[in-house]
Structure formats: structure tokens, C-alpha cells
């Protein structure tokens, strides 16, 4: 089965040029001008005319939580609904977080996630591991997880009693990665201090959703980010800060990088487009925007955009972790600390970053591809099979119409959640054709994917993305 995508503008992290793309089976066979007239390409089984369109790599979202058990409930998307929504939005690979339960081995956590994902996932997926307990046995097991293609481990500096680890445990895990080549990813907020503030606010009767933001100040994200980087420096390892939301945390990353520490960080669309004002919407509406770290005052956004330009932030992921407003967020009606933490976003990332990034003039199309696909693929051991368009790479391709205008809404999105954080927002850009390994997942507004067609990706060890030219 061969497919020719002709007349489009092909964009990679390095280049942008008018070219045709020839796909043979699951892989890209050739990229060049005038392919349409030559040999196999002229006789392709399927031809897609991409005139006026950008042809770009499928998105790679390295931070999702399908069916995460959290806050007394489960994230509302499973691997079937969440990966279908991802594909609708132009994302063809996710890296989700398997969770080690207390008392469990890492292998048990990983196997449970593989059982959930394998029969359901429409798109290829990798897994990180959330490590909740550190012991000599768990440290040895990290090596075995890396051999099974899971070389990245998320540790928490927040959520005492649920996920939080102390500095000694974090340092021990980092020291192990100095030997085994794994990567520690940190949720960097000072959970101890935040917990004291939360109890104080509740005792004062401050129960509304906005207090979630007020009790998790950006200074405590900055402090934890600084501490995470200092611990990594001491261990002599790279470190990756997840869902970075504030200028204080960004300064800590920038400062670490400027003195040569291999510190890396991602941010997410919610921190670029939403703010504390959303958390403060009237009534209980703010609950729709409860995530951690929380949304910040809007003036942090310009700093984050600058970080994406200067490469102090290397990745845009979603931290997709949806909970229904009516049935799930409501658990915290009288207590903001009981609102399940997390936002939907896996479907909107590609277009949001295009609209607010490229169309608004903050970043170039090549930088867009770097942030949305190439850097995540490199850092998380998927490159060059994923994350770029090149002969031999998997044919994970998005044909993107930059002129299409649409309005984001829960009435039209495909994520299994009853609200959109971006309800009514007008955006420019639409993934019109989405392909994974040469198979069309989305075309002409129809979904053609199959649950279980996505494959588990055994990833190789961390390798830093070179800074953009
Ligand atoms: O609020 C969030 N971010 N929920 C998902 C879990 C996490 O900390 O990433
Ligand atoms: Zn987190
Ligand atoms: Zn997360």
C-alpha cells in the first residue's frame, strides 16, 4: 500500500519546503519535489492533495494520564477515548504514566498499564513510571524497567501522603540514573508548605476553587524546581521538570542551564492560555480549571512564551487528566482540596500551539514541530523513528490546514469529558488528515482508527535535544 501526499509544504524541525511525501507501508519512503511524476509515486494507491497545507510530523504528547486513579476517582478518558481524541487533534503518539501502587513492584504497575492500554489504544504509546516508594529493591528494578523500554520515572515533590517523596528518596533515585541512564522527571512543588497553607485556608472557611491557586504559590514551584536541579547537579544527572507553570520555576531552570546543568522542562497549553482568573470564575465554575501546579496570574504567560523561544523550555505536552465537571469535579463542592486535579487537553494541543504560537507570531513553523514532536521524540527515546518526516521514519503524518477557522467546544471535541477549558475560543488551524504508520486515522472529518491498533513503544534512553539553530 503506497500513499503520495503531494503539493504540500513539508515542515520538520530543521526545514520547511514545498515537497511531496511518498509512503510505502508503514514508513516514509521518499520526500522530494516532483515525486508525483516519478515511478512508484505516480502509481501510488492513494493520493492526497496537500496544496495550501502544511505536512508535518504527528504530534508526540509525552505527558498524559488515561484512567489515572486520583482524587477519589479516575481520569475520565481511557486509552480508547483518549487516544482517539488525540488522533483527532493531530497527536499520533502519547507517553502515559503507569503508576506504582504502594507496596507494589514497578513491574506490577507497568503490567497493569499495559493491560489497560494494549487492547484499547488507537495510537502508538510509550509509558513512564510514577514511582511512589524508593527502596534498594525498587532502585534495582528501575534498571529492569529501562530494559523493558521504560527509561523515565516521575517523582513527586507534592501531594504528601499520596505521591510525595522526600529529598533523600529523590536523590537516591537520581543517583541510580547516573548509572543506568534513566531520566528522572519531577513534579516540582513544595508539597509540605502547600499542605500547611491548604489546612489554614480551609480552617478559615476559604473553600472556593480559587483557593487551590492561592495555596500553591509560584514561589513554592520555584523553590522545588531549584531544589530538584540542585539534587540533579549533585547526582551528576540530567533532570526534566514536568508541567512548568511559572516564571519562578522557569528562572530556576534557566539559571541551572546557564551554569551547565542538563536541566530540561516542558510547559502545557493551559499555562500559556489560561490564568488564575479562570480559577476565580463565579460559583463553582473555577473547578473546571483545577490542576497542579495551578494556573498562574496572566502575566506569567509572556515569560513562558519567551522560554519556548529561547529553548529554556524544550517541550509542550498536555498533562491530559480530565475529570467531568458534573460528576467528578463536584467532589470538591465544599472543599477546594477535594476537587480532582487535572484538565483535559490532549486533543487541543496541536492546534492551540499553532494558533497562539505560529499564527500569532511567537514561534516559527519549524520551532512548532520541534516543540510538538521532534524534541519530545529525542528526549524520550523515540527519535528518529518518530518525531520527524524522513525516509525510513514511521509515516506518522499530519496534513494541516492553517486557514481553517473553528471554535473549540465540548459539543464538538472527542475527549470523554463534559466541558472544554477553551469553550468558545476561536482558533486557526485544523489537522485534516492524520496518519499513523501509513494508516489513515482521520480524514474528511471521519475517524478511521481501530482500538488496539496502537503499539507499545519500547523507548531507548534519554538523549538531549540539540538547541534549535
Ligand atoms: O493536576 C494535575 N496535574 N493532575 C495530574 C497529575 C499530575 O500531577 O501530573
Ligand atoms: Zn504532576
Ligand atoms: Zn501529570
Short mmCIF file of C-alpha atoms and ligand atoms in Angstrom, two decimals:
data_model
loop_
_atom_site.label_atom_id
_atom_site.label_comp_id
_atom_site.label_asym_id
_atom_site.label_seq_id
_atom_site.Cartn_x
_atom_site.Cartn_y
_atom_site.Cartn_z
CA UNK A 1 0.00 0.00 0.00
CA UNK A 2 1.57 3.29 -1.08
CA UNK A 3 0.36 6.83 -0.43
CA UNK A 4 1.54 10.02 -2.07
CA UNK A 5 0.97 13.34 -0.31
CA UNK A 6 1.62 15.91 -2.99
CA UNK A 7 1.89 19.69 -3.34
CA UNK A 8 2.17 20.42 0.39
CA UNK A 9 4.72 22.39 2.39
CA UNK A 10 6.72 19.86 4.38
CA UNK A 11 7.84 21.13 7.79
CA UNK A 12 10.42 19.49 10.02
CA UNK A 13 12.30 20.93 12.99
CA UNK A 14 15.12 21.85 10.60
CA UNK A 15 13.44 22.87 7.35
CA UNK A 16 10.36 23.94 5.51
CA UNK A 17 9.94 23.41 1.75
CA UNK A 18 7.41 22.56 -0.93
CA UNK A 19 7.72 18.79 -1.43
CA UNK A 20 5.87 15.53 -1.94
CA UNK A 21 5.93 12.68 0.59
CA UNK A 22 5.81 9.06 -0.55
CA UNK A 23 4.73 6.46 2.00
CA UNK A 24 5.24 2.75 1.43
CA UNK A 25 3.52 0.54 4.00
CA UNK A 26 4.26 1.88 7.48
CA UNK A 27 7.24 4.03 6.62
CA UNK A 28 8.13 7.14 4.67
CA UNK A 29 9.97 6.10 1.54
CA UNK A 30 10.92 9.42 -0.01
CA UNK A 31 10.49 13.18 0.32
CA UNK A 32 11.25 15.43 -2.64
CA UNK A 33 9.99 17.73 -5.32
CA UNK A 34 8.22 16.35 -8.36
CA UNK A 35 7.86 12.84 -6.87
CA UNK A 36 4.33 12.80 -8.28
CA UNK A 37 5.71 12.28 -11.76
CA UNK A 38 8.16 9.50 -10.98
CA UNK A 39 7.91 5.69 -10.88
CA UNK A 40 6.18 4.25 -7.83
CA UNK A 41 4.89 7.65 -6.75
CA UNK A 42 2.98 8.16 -9.99
CA UNK A 43 1.27 4.81 -9.40
CA UNK A 44 0.58 5.32 -5.67
CA UNK A 45 -2.51 3.53 -4.36
CA UNK A 46 -3.75 6.69 -2.63
CA UNK A 47 -3.01 10.31 -3.48
CA UNK A 48 -3.66 13.15 -1.05
CA UNK A 49 -3.51 16.66 -2.47
CA UNK A 50 -2.00 18.90 0.24
CA UNK A 51 -1.93 22.15 -1.76
CA UNK A 52 -2.15 25.09 0.65
CA UNK A 53 -1.50 22.73 3.57
CA UNK A 54 1.44 22.03 5.86
CA UNK A 55 2.63 18.43 6.02
CA UNK A 56 4.10 17.85 9.48
CA UNK A 57 5.03 15.01 11.84
CA UNK A 58 2.29 13.57 14.02
CA UNK A 59 2.35 15.16 17.45
CA UNK A 60 4.01 13.44 20.40
CA UNK A 61 2.45 14.20 23.77
CA UNK A 62 4.80 12.91 26.46
CA UNK A 63 2.52 13.69 29.41
CA UNK A 64 -0.93 12.07 29.61
CA UNK A 65 -2.90 10.28 32.31
CA UNK A 66 -5.51 7.95 30.84
CA UNK A 67 -7.71 6.39 33.55
CA UNK A 68 -5.46 7.74 36.30
CA UNK A 69 -6.85 6.87 39.74
CA UNK A 70 -6.64 10.23 41.51
CA UNK A 71 -8.60 12.35 43.99
CA UNK A 72 -11.00 9.51 44.83
CA UNK A 73 -11.98 8.89 41.21
CA UNK A 74 -10.47 8.05 37.79
CA UNK A 75 -9.50 10.33 34.91
CA UNK A 76 -12.48 10.11 32.56
CA UNK A 77 -10.66 9.20 29.34
CA UNK A 78 -9.47 5.64 28.94
CA UNK A 79 -6.94 4.56 26.33
CA UNK A 80 -9.69 4.15 23.71
CA UNK A 81 -11.41 7.51 24.07
CA UNK A 82 -8.27 9.47 24.95
CA UNK A 83 -6.15 8.21 22.09
CA UNK A 84 -8.98 8.67 19.57
CA UNK A 85 -9.28 12.28 20.76
CA UNK A 86 -5.51 12.68 20.49
CA UNK A 87 -5.61 11.48 16.88
CA UNK A 88 -8.47 13.84 16.02
CA UNK A 89 -6.22 16.63 17.22
CA UNK A 90 -3.09 15.57 15.30
CA UNK A 91 -1.27 13.64 18.03
CA UNK A 92 -0.17 10.18 16.94
CA UNK A 93 1.96 9.13 19.93
CA UNK A 94 1.47 9.56 23.65
CA UNK A 95 3.67 8.66 26.57
CA UNK A 96 1.37 7.94 29.52
CA UNK A 97 2.28 7.41 33.18
CA UNK A 98 1.96 3.93 34.66
CA UNK A 99 1.60 4.11 38.44
CA UNK A 100 3.30 2.00 41.07
CA UNK A 101 0.76 1.46 43.86
CA UNK A 102 2.03 1.36 47.45
CA UNK A 103 3.57 -1.99 48.25
CA UNK A 104 3.80 -2.89 44.59
CA UNK A 105 6.79 -3.55 42.35
CA UNK A 106 7.39 -1.30 39.36
CA UNK A 107 6.75 -4.32 37.10
CA UNK A 108 3.26 -4.74 38.58
CA UNK A 109 2.46 -1.09 37.89
CA UNK A 110 3.80 -1.34 34.35
CA UNK A 111 1.95 -4.59 33.59
CA UNK A 112 -1.32 -3.13 34.83
CA UNK A 113 -0.93 -0.14 32.49
CA UNK A 114 -0.02 -2.36 29.53
CA UNK A 115 -3.18 -4.40 30.16
CA UNK A 116 -5.26 -1.21 30.12
CA UNK A 117 -3.59 0.32 27.09
CA UNK A 118 -2.88 -2.56 24.74
CA UNK A 119 -6.40 -3.61 23.72
CA UNK A 120 -7.64 -0.03 23.50
CA UNK A 121 -5.02 2.37 22.20
CA UNK A 122 -5.67 3.74 18.71
CA UNK A 123 -2.21 5.27 18.51
CA UNK A 124 1.29 4.17 19.42
CA UNK A 125 2.18 4.77 23.02
CA UNK A 126 5.06 4.60 25.44
CA UNK A 127 4.97 4.58 29.22
CA UNK A 128 6.83 6.35 32.00
CA UNK A 129 6.58 5.08 35.56
CA UNK A 130 5.34 7.08 38.56
CA UNK A 131 7.45 5.81 41.45
CA UNK A 132 5.83 6.19 44.87
CA UNK A 133 8.28 4.32 47.06
CA UNK A 134 12.04 4.05 46.89
CA UNK A 135 13.92 1.08 48.35
CA UNK A 136 17.02 -0.90 47.35
CA UNK A 137 14.74 -3.32 45.51
CA UNK A 138 12.90 -0.57 43.63
CA UNK A 139 16.20 1.05 42.64
CA UNK A 140 17.38 -2.25 41.16
CA UNK A 141 14.04 -2.64 39.43
CA UNK A 142 14.46 0.71 37.70
CA UNK A 143 17.27 -0.91 35.70
CA UNK A 144 14.93 -3.69 34.58
CA UNK A 145 12.24 -1.19 33.58
CA UNK A 146 14.77 0.54 31.35
CA UNK A 147 15.50 -2.82 29.71
CA UNK A 148 11.74 -3.13 29.06
CA UNK A 149 11.70 0.21 27.23
CA UNK A 150 10.59 2.44 30.11
CA UNK A 151 13.58 4.70 30.81
CA UNK A 152 11.83 7.64 32.53
CA UNK A 153 10.46 7.91 36.06
CA UNK A 154 8.23 10.61 37.50
CA UNK A 155 8.74 11.52 41.15
CA UNK A 156 6.61 13.95 43.12
CA UNK A 157 7.71 16.73 45.46
CA UNK A 158 3.99 17.46 46.12
CA UNK A 159 0.84 15.61 47.29
CA UNK A 160 2.03 14.42 50.76
CA UNK A 161 0.57 11.02 51.63
CA UNK A 162 -0.38 10.32 48.02
CA UNK A 163 2.67 10.61 45.78
CA UNK A 164 5.24 12.79 47.55
CA UNK A 165 8.80 11.52 48.11
CA UNK A 166 11.38 13.10 50.40
CA UNK A 167 14.63 14.60 49.13
CA UNK A 168 16.65 11.56 50.19
CA UNK A 169 14.49 9.25 48.07
CA UNK A 170 14.67 11.65 45.11
CA UNK A 171 18.44 11.88 45.42
CA UNK A 172 18.79 8.09 45.65
CA UNK A 173 16.69 7.63 42.50
CA UNK A 174 18.69 10.29 40.67
CA UNK A 175 21.96 8.65 41.72
CA UNK A 176 20.72 5.37 40.27
CA UNK A 177 20.03 7.03 36.91
CA UNK A 178 23.65 8.21 36.91
CA UNK A 179 24.49 4.50 36.43
CA UNK A 180 21.55 3.19 34.41
CA UNK A 181 20.94 6.11 32.03
CA UNK A 182 17.33 6.68 33.07
CA UNK A 183 15.72 10.10 33.35
CA UNK A 184 14.04 11.48 36.47
CA UNK A 185 11.03 13.73 35.81
CA UNK A 186 9.92 15.91 38.70
CA UNK A 187 6.57 17.34 39.70
CA UNK A 188 8.19 20.31 41.39
CA UNK A 189 6.04 21.98 44.05
CA UNK A 190 6.85 22.17 47.77
CA UNK A 191 4.13 19.82 49.00
CA UNK A 192 4.85 20.31 52.71
CA UNK A 193 4.44 24.08 52.76
CA UNK A 194 1.45 23.91 50.42
CA UNK A 195 -0.29 21.42 52.68
CA UNK A 196 0.06 23.78 55.67
CA UNK A 197 -1.48 26.61 53.62
CA UNK A 198 -4.33 24.37 52.44
CA UNK A 199 -5.24 23.39 56.02
CA UNK A 200 -5.03 27.04 57.12
CA UNK A 201 -7.32 28.24 54.31
CA UNK A 202 -9.87 25.51 54.96
CA UNK A 203 -9.88 26.31 58.69
CA UNK A 204 -10.65 29.93 57.75
CA UNK A 205 -13.62 28.78 55.68
CA UNK A 206 -11.99 29.57 52.33
CA UNK A 207 -13.36 26.65 50.34
CA UNK A 208 -13.89 28.01 46.78
CA UNK A 209 -11.86 26.71 43.80
CA UNK A 210 -9.71 29.87 43.52
CA UNK A 211 -8.10 28.95 46.85
CA UNK A 212 -6.49 25.99 45.10
CA UNK A 213 -4.37 28.53 43.24
CA UNK A 214 -3.79 30.80 46.22
CA UNK A 215 -2.47 27.96 48.41
CA UNK A 216 0.04 26.77 45.81
CA UNK A 217 2.11 29.94 45.21
CA UNK A 218 4.56 30.11 42.33
CA UNK A 219 7.39 30.73 44.83
CA UNK A 220 6.87 27.14 46.03
CA UNK A 221 7.18 25.86 42.46
CA UNK A 222 10.33 27.94 42.03
CA UNK A 223 11.76 26.59 45.29
CA UNK A 224 11.07 22.95 44.38
CA UNK A 225 12.40 23.39 40.84
CA UNK A 226 15.60 24.92 42.20
CA UNK A 227 15.92 22.03 44.70
CA UNK A 228 15.28 19.41 42.02
CA UNK A 229 18.00 20.88 39.81
CA UNK A 230 20.44 21.17 42.73
CA UNK A 231 19.86 17.50 43.59
CA UNK A 232 20.38 16.50 39.95
CA UNK A 233 23.58 18.52 39.83
CA UNK A 234 24.82 16.74 42.95
CA UNK A 235 23.95 13.36 41.43
CA UNK A 236 25.53 14.40 38.12
CA UNK A 237 22.44 13.57 36.03
CA UNK A 238 20.03 15.32 33.68
CA UNK A 239 16.61 16.21 35.08
CA UNK A 240 13.27 17.01 33.43
CA UNK A 241 10.72 19.29 35.09
CA UNK A 242 7.14 18.44 34.13
CA UNK A 243 4.25 20.87 33.63
CA UNK A 244 6.24 24.02 34.44
CA UNK A 245 3.79 26.86 35.06
CA UNK A 246 5.53 29.93 36.46
CA UNK A 247 8.28 32.45 35.92
CA UNK A 248 9.97 31.45 39.21
CA UNK A 249 10.29 27.84 38.07
CA UNK A 250 11.48 28.95 34.63
CA UNK A 251 14.14 31.15 36.24
CA UNK A 252 15.38 28.16 38.24
CA UNK A 253 15.66 26.11 35.01
CA UNK A 254 17.36 28.94 33.15
CA UNK A 255 19.79 29.53 35.99
CA UNK A 256 20.65 25.81 36.19
CA UNK A 257 21.15 25.56 32.44
CA UNK A 258 23.32 28.67 32.38
CA UNK A 259 25.75 27.03 34.78
CA UNK A 260 25.81 23.88 32.67
CA UNK A 261 23.33 21.60 34.46
CA UNK A 262 21.43 19.47 31.92
CA UNK A 263 18.03 20.68 33.16
CA UNK A 264 15.06 20.37 30.80
CA UNK A 265 11.43 21.36 31.12
CA UNK A 266 8.04 21.21 29.48
CA UNK A 267 5.10 23.54 29.76
CA UNK A 268 1.49 22.91 28.76
CA UNK A 269 -1.13 24.91 26.82
CA UNK A 270 -3.14 25.64 29.97
CA UNK A 271 -0.23 27.68 31.35
CA UNK A 272 0.12 29.58 28.07
CA UNK A 273 -3.57 30.42 27.59
CA UNK A 274 -5.43 30.17 30.92
CA UNK A 275 -4.90 32.00 34.21
CA UNK A 276 -5.86 32.42 37.86
CA UNK A 277 -8.83 34.46 36.61
CA UNK A 278 -10.30 31.23 35.24
CA UNK A 279 -9.92 29.56 38.64
CA UNK A 280 -11.74 32.56 40.10
CA UNK A 281 -14.77 32.27 37.80
CA UNK A 282 -18.06 32.71 39.70
CA UNK A 283 -19.76 29.93 41.63
CA UNK A 284 -18.11 26.55 41.28
CA UNK A 285 -17.10 27.14 37.62
CA UNK A 286 -13.44 27.58 38.66
CA UNK A 287 -13.31 23.85 39.49
CA UNK A 288 -13.03 23.18 35.75
CA UNK A 289 -9.58 24.75 35.91
CA UNK A 290 -8.16 23.00 38.99
CA UNK A 291 -4.83 21.38 38.16
CA UNK A 292 -1.41 21.30 39.81
CA UNK A 293 0.69 23.35 39.56
CA UNK A 294 -2.24 25.76 39.39
CA UNK A 295 -2.99 28.32 36.72
CA UNK A 296 -0.99 31.48 37.39
CA UNK A 297 -1.71 35.21 37.08
CA UNK A 298 -1.79 36.00 33.36
CA UNK A 299 1.50 37.92 33.40
CA UNK A 300 3.43 34.63 33.72
CA UNK A 301 2.39 33.68 30.19
CA UNK A 302 4.75 36.07 28.40
CA UNK A 303 7.68 34.57 30.31
CA UNK A 304 6.67 31.05 29.28
CA UNK A 305 6.36 32.07 25.62
CA UNK A 306 9.84 33.58 25.85
CA UNK A 307 11.10 30.33 27.38
CA UNK A 308 9.76 28.42 24.38
CA UNK A 309 11.61 30.78 22.04
CA UNK A 310 14.92 30.72 23.95
CA UNK A 311 14.79 26.90 24.40
CA UNK A 312 14.79 27.09 28.19
CA UNK A 313 11.53 25.18 27.69
CA UNK A 314 12.02 22.39 25.17
CA UNK A 315 8.65 20.59 25.04
CA UNK A 316 4.93 21.37 25.05
CA UNK A 317 2.89 18.48 26.46
CA UNK A 318 -0.66 18.46 27.86
CA UNK A 319 -0.75 16.73 31.27
CA UNK A 320 -4.11 15.49 29.95
CA UNK A 321 -6.00 14.33 33.04
CA UNK A 322 -9.72 15.02 32.54
CA UNK A 323 -12.49 14.84 35.13
CA UNK A 324 -16.15 15.54 34.40
CA UNK A 325 -17.40 18.79 35.87
CA UNK A 326 -20.82 17.44 36.88
CA UNK A 327 -19.88 14.12 38.45
CA UNK A 328 -16.23 14.41 39.40
CA UNK A 329 -15.08 17.99 39.98
CA UNK A 330 -18.20 18.29 42.16
CA UNK A 331 -16.47 16.11 44.79
CA UNK A 332 -14.85 19.35 45.98
CA UNK A 333 -18.02 21.48 46.09
CA UNK A 334 -17.41 22.46 49.73
CA UNK A 335 -13.65 21.93 49.85
CA UNK A 336 -11.31 23.02 47.05
CA UNK A 337 -8.70 20.46 48.16
CA UNK A 338 -11.12 17.64 47.28
CA UNK A 339 -11.53 18.76 43.65
CA UNK A 340 -9.79 16.15 41.47
CA UNK A 341 -6.68 17.79 39.99
CA UNK A 342 -6.33 17.78 36.23
CA UNK A 343 -7.53 19.23 32.93
CA UNK A 344 -8.48 17.84 29.53
CA UNK A 345 -6.21 18.85 26.65
CA UNK A 346 -4.81 16.00 24.55
CA UNK A 347 -6.99 16.90 21.54
CA UNK A 348 -6.32 20.64 21.51
CA UNK A 349 -2.54 20.91 21.92
CA UNK A 350 -1.53 20.79 18.25
CA UNK A 351 -3.94 23.47 17.09
CA UNK A 352 -3.61 25.65 20.20
CA UNK A 353 0.16 25.83 19.86
CA UNK A 354 -0.17 26.57 16.16
CA UNK A 355 -2.79 29.26 16.70
CA UNK A 356 -1.25 31.03 19.70
CA UNK A 357 2.33 30.24 18.69
CA UNK A 358 2.77 30.27 14.92
CA UNK A 359 -0.30 32.20 13.73
CA UNK A 360 0.24 34.78 16.49
CA UNK A 361 3.89 35.20 15.50
CA UNK A 362 5.63 33.90 18.66
CA UNK A 363 7.33 30.90 17.01
CA UNK A 364 8.15 29.66 13.51
CA UNK A 365 6.59 26.54 11.97
CA UNK A 366 9.92 24.71 12.38
CA UNK A 367 10.06 25.58 16.09
CA UNK A 368 6.45 24.41 16.36
CA UNK A 369 7.44 20.99 15.00
CA UNK A 370 10.44 20.89 17.34
CA UNK A 371 8.26 21.57 20.40
CA UNK A 372 5.34 19.36 19.48
CA UNK A 373 7.13 16.33 18.04
CA UNK A 374 10.89 16.32 17.48
CA UNK A 375 12.23 17.34 20.91
CA UNK A 376 9.84 15.03 22.76
CA UNK A 377 10.85 12.17 20.44
CA UNK A 378 14.55 12.82 21.05
CA UNK A 379 14.35 13.23 24.79
CA UNK A 380 12.11 10.26 25.31
CA UNK A 381 13.93 7.76 23.13
CA UNK A 382 11.66 7.66 20.07
CA UNK A 383 13.77 9.53 17.52
CA UNK A 384 14.27 9.17 14.54
CA UNK A 385 11.54 6.56 14.18
CA UNK A 386 9.06 9.15 15.48
CA UNK A 387 9.06 12.92 15.65
CA UNK A 388 10.21 13.83 12.16
CA UNK A 389 9.48 13.31 8.48
CA UNK A 390 12.38 11.48 6.83
CA UNK A 391 12.92 8.39 4.69
CA UNK A 392 12.74 5.35 6.98
CA UNK A 393 10.74 7.08 9.71
CA UNK A 394 7.28 5.87 10.69
CA UNK A 395 4.70 7.52 8.44
CA UNK A 396 3.01 9.43 11.28
CA UNK A 397 1.86 12.45 9.32
CA UNK A 398 -0.49 15.39 9.76
CA UNK A 399 -1.83 17.36 6.80
CA UNK A 400 -2.66 20.66 8.45
CA UNK A 401 -4.85 23.44 7.08
CA UNK A 402 -3.58 26.69 8.61
CA UNK A 403 -6.51 28.69 7.20
CA UNK A 404 -9.34 26.66 8.69
CA UNK A 405 -11.08 28.58 11.44
CA UNK A 406 -13.10 26.82 14.11
CA UNK A 407 -14.37 27.21 17.64
CA UNK A 408 -13.25 24.86 20.39
CA UNK A 409 -16.13 23.39 22.35
CA UNK A 410 -17.20 20.40 24.43
CA UNK A 411 -20.02 19.93 21.94
CA UNK A 412 -17.57 19.08 19.17
CA UNK A 413 -14.48 17.69 20.89
CA UNK A 414 -13.85 13.96 21.20
CA UNK A 415 -12.37 13.79 24.69
CA UNK A 416 -14.68 11.97 27.14
CA UNK A 417 -15.28 14.93 29.40
CA UNK A 418 -18.28 17.22 29.74
CA UNK A 419 -16.54 20.58 29.34
CA UNK A 420 -13.78 22.31 27.44
CA UNK A 421 -11.30 24.66 29.13
CA UNK A 422 -11.34 26.61 25.85
CA UNK A 423 -15.12 26.74 25.30
CA UNK A 424 -15.90 29.31 22.61
CA UNK A 425 -12.27 30.07 21.77
CA UNK A 426 -11.75 30.70 18.05
CA UNK A 427 -8.63 29.06 16.62
CA UNK A 428 -6.88 28.97 13.28
CA UNK A 429 -5.73 25.57 12.05
CA UNK A 430 -7.13 22.08 11.60
CA UNK A 431 -5.44 18.69 11.24
CA UNK A 432 -7.33 17.48 8.16
CA UNK A 433 -5.57 14.18 7.57
CA UNK A 434 -3.88 12.27 10.39
CA UNK A 435 -1.91 9.14 9.61
CA UNK A 436 -0.15 6.64 11.81
CA UNK A 437 2.35 4.26 10.25
CA UNK A 438 0.75 4.86 6.87
CA UNK A 439 -2.82 4.18 8.05
CA UNK A 440 -5.32 7.00 7.93
CA UNK A 441 -6.80 7.70 11.35
CA UNK A 442 -8.69 10.87 10.45
CA UNK A 443 -9.74 12.19 7.05
CA UNK A 444 -12.65 14.28 5.77
CA UNK A 445 -13.99 14.64 9.30
CA UNK A 446 -14.22 10.86 9.76
CA UNK A 447 -12.42 8.69 12.27
CA UNK A 448 -10.98 5.53 10.73
CA UNK A 449 -8.78 4.25 13.58
CA UNK A 450 -9.10 0.94 15.40
CA UNK A 451 -8.84 0.32 19.15
CA UNK A 452 -5.82 -1.87 19.79
CA UNK A 453 -4.04 -0.81 16.58
CA UNK A 454 -1.63 1.35 18.59
CA UNK A 455 1.59 -0.39 19.59
CA UNK A 456 3.59 -0.21 22.80
CA UNK A 457 6.85 1.60 22.03
CA UNK A 458 9.94 0.36 23.81
CA UNK A 459 11.91 3.57 24.18
CA UNK A 460 15.65 3.99 24.35
CA UNK A 461 17.49 6.00 26.98
CA UNK A 462 17.32 9.79 27.27
CA UNK A 463 19.26 11.80 24.76
CA UNK A 464 19.25 15.60 24.91
CA UNK A 465 17.77 17.53 22.04
CA UNK A 466 20.31 19.88 20.44
CA UNK A 467 19.32 23.52 20.79
CA UNK A 468 17.48 24.86 17.72
CA UNK A 469 19.55 26.66 15.07
O1 LIG B 1 -3.33 18.40 38.15
C1 LIG B 1 -2.64 17.54 37.59
N1 LIG B 1 -1.53 17.91 37.06
N2 LIG B 1 -3.07 16.27 37.55
C2 LIG B 1 -2.37 15.16 37.02
C3 LIG B 1 -1.32 14.62 37.94
C4 LIG B 1 -0.03 15.38 37.83
O2 LIG B 1 0.44 15.90 38.83
O3 LIG B 1 0.55 15.43 36.76
ZN1 LIG B 2 2.41 16.28 38.18
ZN1 LIG B 3 0.66 14.88 35.03
#
